[in-house]
Amino acid sequence: MPDKITIAVSKGRIYDDAIPLLAKLDIIPVDDPNKTRKLVLETNQPNVQLLVIRATDVPTYVERGAAELGIAGKDVLMEYSGDDLYEPIDLGIAKCRMMLAGLKNAKPIINRPRVVTKYTNITKNYFAERGQQVEIIKLYGSMELGPVLGLSDWIVDLVDTGNTLKANGLVTLEHIADISSRLVVNKAAMKMKNATIKPILDKLSEIVSES
Ligand code: AMP
């Protein structure tokens, strides 16, 4: 009897990229999360279900064992303060870059630079490593508005095509990190449900190395 496995994944970009990968493992959700209000999706595998939750909640569910496996962006994992997760596989999906950006025609900054971001831990660590003092202002979305409306000098955010920055008169200033989605595994489940989880990890590694 295979162990019951719950995989936590966030809706949107990561889900869209993860579904073809899961299909290669012959894990296919029965419902489409865009067409159902269900948060727990059954799959064609009776012992596997998907949990569709907010990206920032994926590490919490997996670390605390509510899900055995999860798929989370490196941005979310870097920002997350827990350290009790295995992160065995870079899935190479939902790739983008974490960047520092500012106004294209910015005036010189006289005082301590102000940075808006939802990634306050990553931003704090980045500037601490450089020994630069900044004021970090937390926002939950539309970070691009910060410099445009004079709330901040810079932003720290994810950049993919660069279209969002460009449309708001911003340019990239510094590259902070390359981002992609990772598989995360609950440590206890890795031991207790190894017979079911190990073959999934092996197959995923094989699929990822081939692509
Ligand atoms: P773009 O205009 O293509 O550079 O995309 C930038 C916008 O999409 C920003 O609001 C980012 O926060 C978001 N974004 C880009 N890539 C990702 C990703 N891999 N995961 C989550 N959000 C992303």
mmCIF file with all atom_site columns, C-alpha atoms in Angstrom, residues 5 27 36 68 70 83 105 129 149:
data_model
loop_
_atom_site.group_PDB
_atom_site.id
_atom_site.type_symbol
_atom_site.label_atom_id
_atom_site.label_alt_id
_atom_site.label_comp_id
_atom_site.label_asym_id
_atom_site.label_entity_id
_atom_site.label_seq_id
_atom_site.pdbx_PDB_ins_code
_atom_site.Cartn_x
_atom_site.Cartn_y
_atom_site.Cartn_z
_atom_site.occupancy
_atom_site.B_iso_or_equiv
_atom_site.pdbx_formal_charge
_atom_site.auth_seq_id
_atom_site.auth_comp_id
_atom_site.auth_asym_id
_atom_site.auth_atom_id
_atom_site.pdbx_PDB_model_num
ATOM 1 C CA . ILE A 1 5   ? 1.260   11.966 -0.201  1.00 0.00 ? 5   ILE A CA 1
ATOM 2 C CA . ILE A 1 27  ? 0.298   12.518 -11.345 1.00 0.00 ? 27  ILE A CA 1
ATOM 3 C CA . THR A 1 36  ? -13.050 24.742 -8.883  1.00 0.00 ? 36  THR A CA 1
ATOM 4 C CA . GLU A 1 68  ? 4.913   15.831 2.572   1.00 0.00 ? 68  GLU A CA 1
ATOM 5 C CA . GLY A 1 70  ? 5.881   21.145 -1.898  1.00 0.00 ? 70  GLY A CA 1
ATOM 6 C CA . ASP A 1 83  ? 15.291  25.914 8.336   1.00 0.00 ? 83  ASP A CA 1
ATOM 7 C CA . ASN A 1 105 ? 16.039  59.113 -14.530 1.00 0.00 ? 105 ASN A CA 1
ATOM 8 C CA . GLU A 1 129 ? 26.357  41.864 3.354   1.00 0.00 ? 129 GLU A CA 1
ATOM 9 C CA . LEU A 1 149 ? 5.187   58.029 -6.227  1.00 0.00 ? 149 LEU A CA 1
#
